[in-house]
C-alpha positions as a Python dict, from the first residue, in 0.01 Angstrom:
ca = {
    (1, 'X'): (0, 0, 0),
    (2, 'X'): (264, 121, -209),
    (3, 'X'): (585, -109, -342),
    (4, 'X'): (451, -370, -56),
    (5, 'X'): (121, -401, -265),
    (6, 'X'): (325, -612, -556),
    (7, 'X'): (515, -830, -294),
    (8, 'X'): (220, -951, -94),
    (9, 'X'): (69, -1087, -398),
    (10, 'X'): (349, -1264, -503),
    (11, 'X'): (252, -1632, -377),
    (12, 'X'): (657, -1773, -389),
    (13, 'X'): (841, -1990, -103),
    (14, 'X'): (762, -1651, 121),
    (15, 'X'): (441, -1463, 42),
    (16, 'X'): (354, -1175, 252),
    (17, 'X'): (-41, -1200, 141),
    (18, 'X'): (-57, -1532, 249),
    (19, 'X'): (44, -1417, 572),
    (20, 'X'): (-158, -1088, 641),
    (21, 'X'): (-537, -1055, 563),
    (22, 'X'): (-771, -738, 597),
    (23, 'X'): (-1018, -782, 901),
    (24, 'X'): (-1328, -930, 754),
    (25, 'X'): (-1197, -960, 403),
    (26, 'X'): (-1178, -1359, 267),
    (27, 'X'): (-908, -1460, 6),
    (28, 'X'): (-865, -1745, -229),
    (29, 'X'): (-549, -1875, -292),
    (30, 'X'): (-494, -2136, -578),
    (31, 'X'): (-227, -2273, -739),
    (32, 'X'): (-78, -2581, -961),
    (33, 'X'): (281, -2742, -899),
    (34, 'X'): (477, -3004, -1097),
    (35, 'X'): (744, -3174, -958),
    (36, 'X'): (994, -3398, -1142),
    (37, 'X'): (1240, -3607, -952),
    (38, 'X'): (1507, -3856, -1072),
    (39, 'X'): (1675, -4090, -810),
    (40, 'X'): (1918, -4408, -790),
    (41, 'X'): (1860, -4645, -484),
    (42, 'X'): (1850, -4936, -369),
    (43, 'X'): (1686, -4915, -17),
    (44, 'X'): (1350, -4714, 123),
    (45, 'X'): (1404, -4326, 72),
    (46, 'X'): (1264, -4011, 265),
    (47, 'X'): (991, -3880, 111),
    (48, 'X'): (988, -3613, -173),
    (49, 'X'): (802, -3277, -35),
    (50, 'X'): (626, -3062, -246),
    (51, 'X'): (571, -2714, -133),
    (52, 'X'): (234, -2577, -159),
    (53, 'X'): (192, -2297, 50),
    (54, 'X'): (477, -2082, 275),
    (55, 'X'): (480, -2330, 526),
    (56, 'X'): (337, -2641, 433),
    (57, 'X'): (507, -2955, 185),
    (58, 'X'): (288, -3283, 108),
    (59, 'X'): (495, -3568, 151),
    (60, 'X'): (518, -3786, -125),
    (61, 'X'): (589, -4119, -11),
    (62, 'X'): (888, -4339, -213),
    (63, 'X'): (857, -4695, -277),
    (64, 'X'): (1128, -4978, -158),
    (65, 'X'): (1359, -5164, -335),
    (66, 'X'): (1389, -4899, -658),
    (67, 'X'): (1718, -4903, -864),
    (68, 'X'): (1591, -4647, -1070),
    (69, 'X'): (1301, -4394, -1085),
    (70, 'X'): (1179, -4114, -1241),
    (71, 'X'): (863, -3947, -1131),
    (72, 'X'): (629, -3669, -1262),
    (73, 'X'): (429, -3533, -957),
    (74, 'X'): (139, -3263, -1012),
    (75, 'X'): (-16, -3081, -632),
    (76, 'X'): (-343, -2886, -704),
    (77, 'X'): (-387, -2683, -408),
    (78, 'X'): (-714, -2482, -286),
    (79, 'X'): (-726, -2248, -4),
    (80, 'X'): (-922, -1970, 183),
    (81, 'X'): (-817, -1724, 381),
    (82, 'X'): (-1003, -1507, 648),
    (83, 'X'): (-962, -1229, 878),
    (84, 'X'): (-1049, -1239, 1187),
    (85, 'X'): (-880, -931, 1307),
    (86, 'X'): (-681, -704, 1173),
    (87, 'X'): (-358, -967, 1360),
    (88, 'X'): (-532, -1300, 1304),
    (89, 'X'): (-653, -1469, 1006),
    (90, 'X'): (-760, -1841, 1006),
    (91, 'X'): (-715, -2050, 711),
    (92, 'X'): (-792, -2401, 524),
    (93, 'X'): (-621, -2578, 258),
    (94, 'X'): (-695, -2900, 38),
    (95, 'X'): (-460, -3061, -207),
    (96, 'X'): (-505, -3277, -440),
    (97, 'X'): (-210, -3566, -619),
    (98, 'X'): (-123, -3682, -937),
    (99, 'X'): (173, -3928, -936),
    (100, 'X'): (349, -4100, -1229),
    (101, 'X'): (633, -4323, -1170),
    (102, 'X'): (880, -4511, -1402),
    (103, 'X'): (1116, -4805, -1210),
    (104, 'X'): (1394, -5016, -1336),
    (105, 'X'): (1531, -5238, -1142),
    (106, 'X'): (1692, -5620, -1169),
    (107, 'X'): (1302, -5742, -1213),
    (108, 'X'): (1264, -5514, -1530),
    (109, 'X'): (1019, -5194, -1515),
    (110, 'X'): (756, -5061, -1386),
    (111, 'X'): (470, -4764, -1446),
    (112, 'X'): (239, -4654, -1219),
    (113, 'X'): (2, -4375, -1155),
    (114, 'X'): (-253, -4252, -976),
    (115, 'X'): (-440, -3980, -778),
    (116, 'X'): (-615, -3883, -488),
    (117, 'X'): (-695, -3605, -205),
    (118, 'X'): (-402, -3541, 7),
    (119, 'X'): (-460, -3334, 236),
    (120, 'X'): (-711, -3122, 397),
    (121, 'X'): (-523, -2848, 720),
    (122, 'X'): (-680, -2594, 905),
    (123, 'X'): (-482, -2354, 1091),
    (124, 'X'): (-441, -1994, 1236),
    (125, 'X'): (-163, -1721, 1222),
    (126, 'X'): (-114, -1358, 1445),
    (127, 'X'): (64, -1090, 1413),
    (128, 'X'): (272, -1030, 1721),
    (129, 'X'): (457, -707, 1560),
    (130, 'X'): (429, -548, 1282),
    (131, 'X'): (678, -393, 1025),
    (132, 'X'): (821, -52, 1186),
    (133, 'X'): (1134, -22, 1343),
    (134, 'X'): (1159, -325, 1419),
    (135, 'X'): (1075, -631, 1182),
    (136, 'X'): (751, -760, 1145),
    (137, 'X'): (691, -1112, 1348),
    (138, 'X'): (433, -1401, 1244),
    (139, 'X'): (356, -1662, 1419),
    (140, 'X'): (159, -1946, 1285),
    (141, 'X'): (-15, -2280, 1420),
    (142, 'X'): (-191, -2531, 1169),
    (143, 'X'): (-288, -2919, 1191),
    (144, 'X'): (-348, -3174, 876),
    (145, 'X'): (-731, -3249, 955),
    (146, 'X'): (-712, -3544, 713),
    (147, 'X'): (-415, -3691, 526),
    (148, 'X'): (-363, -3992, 278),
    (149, 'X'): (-61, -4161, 311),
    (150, 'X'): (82, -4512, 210),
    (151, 'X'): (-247, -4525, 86),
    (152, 'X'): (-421, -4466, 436),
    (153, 'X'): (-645, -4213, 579),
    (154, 'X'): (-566, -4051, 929),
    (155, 'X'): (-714, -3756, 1082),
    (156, 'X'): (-494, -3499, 1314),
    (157, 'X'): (-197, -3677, 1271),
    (158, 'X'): (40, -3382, 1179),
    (159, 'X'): (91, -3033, 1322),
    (160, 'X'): (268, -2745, 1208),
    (161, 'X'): (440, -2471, 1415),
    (162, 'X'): (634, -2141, 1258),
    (163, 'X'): (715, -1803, 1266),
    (164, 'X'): (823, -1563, 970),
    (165, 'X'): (999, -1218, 1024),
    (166, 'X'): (1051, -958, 768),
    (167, 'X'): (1166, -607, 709),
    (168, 'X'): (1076, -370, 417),
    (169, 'X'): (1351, -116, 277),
    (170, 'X'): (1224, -7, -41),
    (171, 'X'): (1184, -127, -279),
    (172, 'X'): (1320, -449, -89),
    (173, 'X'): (1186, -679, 158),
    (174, 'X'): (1428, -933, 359),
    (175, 'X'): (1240, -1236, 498),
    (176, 'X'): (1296, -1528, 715),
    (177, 'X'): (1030, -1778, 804),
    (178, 'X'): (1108, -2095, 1041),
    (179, 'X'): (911, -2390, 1043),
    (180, 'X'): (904, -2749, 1246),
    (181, 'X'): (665, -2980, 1138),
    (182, 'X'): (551, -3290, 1428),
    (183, 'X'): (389, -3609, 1329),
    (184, 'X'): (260, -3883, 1516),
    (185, 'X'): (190, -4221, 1468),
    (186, 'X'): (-34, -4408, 1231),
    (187, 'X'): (-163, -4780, 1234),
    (188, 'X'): (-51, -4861, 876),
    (189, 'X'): (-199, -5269, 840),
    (190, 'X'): (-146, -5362, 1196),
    (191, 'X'): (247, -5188, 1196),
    (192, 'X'): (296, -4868, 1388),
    (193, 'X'): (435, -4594, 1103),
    (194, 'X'): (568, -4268, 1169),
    (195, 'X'): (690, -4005, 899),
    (196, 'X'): (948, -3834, 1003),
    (197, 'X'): (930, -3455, 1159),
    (198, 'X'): (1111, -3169, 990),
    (199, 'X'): (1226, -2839, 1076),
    (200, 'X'): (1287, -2591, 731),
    (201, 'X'): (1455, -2224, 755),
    (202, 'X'): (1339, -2006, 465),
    (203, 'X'): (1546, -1656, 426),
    (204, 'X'): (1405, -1461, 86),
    (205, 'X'): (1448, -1124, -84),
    (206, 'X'): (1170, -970, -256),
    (207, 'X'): (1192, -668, -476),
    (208, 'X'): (947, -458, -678),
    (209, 'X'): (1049, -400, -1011),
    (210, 'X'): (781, -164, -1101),
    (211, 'X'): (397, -140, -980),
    (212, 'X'): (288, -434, -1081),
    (213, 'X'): (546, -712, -1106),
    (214, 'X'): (790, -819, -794),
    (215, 'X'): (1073, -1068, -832),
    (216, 'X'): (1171, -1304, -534),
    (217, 'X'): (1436, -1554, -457),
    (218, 'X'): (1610, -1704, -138),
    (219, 'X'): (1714, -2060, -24),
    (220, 'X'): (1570, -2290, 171),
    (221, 'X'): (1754, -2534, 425),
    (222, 'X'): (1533, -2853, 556),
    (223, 'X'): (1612, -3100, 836),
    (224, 'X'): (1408, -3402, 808),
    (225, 'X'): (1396, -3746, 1024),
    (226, 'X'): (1362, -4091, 897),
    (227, 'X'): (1055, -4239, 867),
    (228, 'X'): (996, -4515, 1098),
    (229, 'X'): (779, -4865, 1139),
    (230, 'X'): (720, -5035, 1447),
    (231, 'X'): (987, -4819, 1606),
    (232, 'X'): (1296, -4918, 1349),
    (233, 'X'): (1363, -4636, 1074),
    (234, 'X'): (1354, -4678, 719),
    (235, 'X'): (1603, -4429, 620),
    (236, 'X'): (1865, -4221, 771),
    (237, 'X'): (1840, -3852, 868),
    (238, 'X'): (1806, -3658, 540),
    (239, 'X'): (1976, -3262, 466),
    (240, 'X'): (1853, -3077, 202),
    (241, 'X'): (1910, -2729, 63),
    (242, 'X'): (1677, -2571, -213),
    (243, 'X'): (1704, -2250, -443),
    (244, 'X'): (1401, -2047, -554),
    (245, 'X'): (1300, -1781, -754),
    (246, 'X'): (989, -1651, -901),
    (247, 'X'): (782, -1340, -1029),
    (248, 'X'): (472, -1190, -935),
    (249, 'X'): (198, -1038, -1159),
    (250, 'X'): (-66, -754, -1000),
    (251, 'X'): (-320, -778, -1271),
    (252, 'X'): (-600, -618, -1029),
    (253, 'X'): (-615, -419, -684),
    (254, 'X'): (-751, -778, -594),
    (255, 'X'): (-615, -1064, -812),
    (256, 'X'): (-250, -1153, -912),
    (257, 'X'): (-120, -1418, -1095),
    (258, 'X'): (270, -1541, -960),
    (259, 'X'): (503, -1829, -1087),
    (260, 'X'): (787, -1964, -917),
    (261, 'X'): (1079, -2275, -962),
    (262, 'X'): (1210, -2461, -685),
    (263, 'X'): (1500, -2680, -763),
    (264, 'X'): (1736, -2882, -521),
    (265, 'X'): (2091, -2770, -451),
    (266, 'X'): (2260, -3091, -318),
    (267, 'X'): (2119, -3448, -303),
    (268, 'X'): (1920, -3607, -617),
    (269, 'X'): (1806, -3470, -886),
    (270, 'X'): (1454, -3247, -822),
    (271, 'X'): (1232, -2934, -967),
    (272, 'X'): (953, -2776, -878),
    (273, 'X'): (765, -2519, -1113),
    (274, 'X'): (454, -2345, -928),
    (275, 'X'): (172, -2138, -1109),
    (276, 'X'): (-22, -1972, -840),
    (277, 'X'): (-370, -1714, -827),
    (278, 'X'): (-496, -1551, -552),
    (279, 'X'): (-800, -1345, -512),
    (280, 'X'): (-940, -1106, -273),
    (281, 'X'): (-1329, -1095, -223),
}
């Protein structure tokens, strides 16, 4: 597979392995991300989101009425990966929280932690054209089959709708993946709650550095709505723009280890460091 071989197994913001899968071939993809996040407020925020795969984020809900908080957030994510054809691959993912948060406000402080399963999403992806003279093109189509949130379960509740493009020029590739995220309502103790949908644009350069190790980096640009209850939002419309860059590790033809760090641009303070594994069977 040539220079392309070290990029695919790269598992950063854009991974090109998490995207293309050998007919019949299945693939595990792990990996372990710690978030740390400082904010000043004084009324209900968006949530934080935690990327755990190219196109998904968990949404970490915020509490109301903080003055002060600083949290430590840690997303274990599991996933396998199949080929259906040599164009579509269907796929499943489960994550799994740790929170820890530290409040001040006019009442004095406050810790709290805990832990649960997130999330558990299904979904599929094609290849509509691949890399030639024209770019390669993506699509994807995935649903959260079960989510915790505001401690409460719901099942199909969130779907997830994207496309990625990218063109190889050794030893580079230049990517762009597009994503828009739709949820729908949950009955949260008799009120009707809605987290807010999102749309994120992703552009990233990889590059191979040798046989075995890639480097990537790119920004990341996400538009996300205010969560609402009973029809009257909680927040206003929230902007964001991220930087990341990471490094990818080809130990075998069929395992690679990668590590990445995601860290906000404007808005309050938050990083994300990412230590990821993926295995072909």
């Amino acid at each position: 597979m040539g220079y392309l071989y070290v990029i695919a197994h790269a598992d950063l913001p854009l991974s090109l392995e998490e995207l293309l899968t050998d007919k019949g071939k299945l693939k595990l993809e792990s990996s372990i991300s710690y978030v740390n996040t400082e904010r000043s407020q004084t009324q209900f925020a968006n949530p934080i989101y935690v990327q755990t795969s190219a196109t998904n984020f968990v949404a970490v809900p915020t509490a109301i009425n903080e003055t002060d908080s600083n949290r430590d957030i840690v997303v274990g994510t599991v996933g396998l990966r199949y080929g259906l054809t040599g164009k579509t691959d269907i796929y499943g993912n489960t994550n799994y929280l740790w929170r820890s948060d530290r409040q001040f406000n006019d009442s004095g402080s406050l810790k709290k932690r805990d832990n649960n399963l997130s999330d558990f999403s299904l979904g599929v992806s094609h290849t509509f054209m691949q890399d030639g003279k024209n770019p390669a093109l993506i699509g994807f189509l995935e649903t959260l089959v079960y989510e915790k949130s505001q401690d409460k379960k719901s099942f199909g509740k969130s779907w997830v709708v994207g496309a990625t493009t990218y063109k190889a020029i050794d030893p580079v590739v230049l990517s762009l993946t597009a994503t828009y995220r739709h949820n729908l309502k949950k009955n949260i103790d008799g009120n009707s709650y809605k987290s807010g949908n999102y749309f994120m644009l992703n552009p990233s350069i990889s590059f191979a550095a040798n046989d075995k190790i890639s480097l990537t980096g790119g920004v990341q640009w996400l538009n996300a709505q205010a969560d609402t209850q009973n029809g009257k939002k909680l927040s206003a419309r929230n902007t964001s723009t991220y930087a990341h860059a990471g490094i990818g590790y080809g130990i075998t033809k069929d395992t690679a280890l990668n590590a990445s760090v995601r860290w906000k641009a404007s808005g309050q303070s938050t990083s994300e460091l990412k230590l990821g594994l993926t295995y072909n069977f």
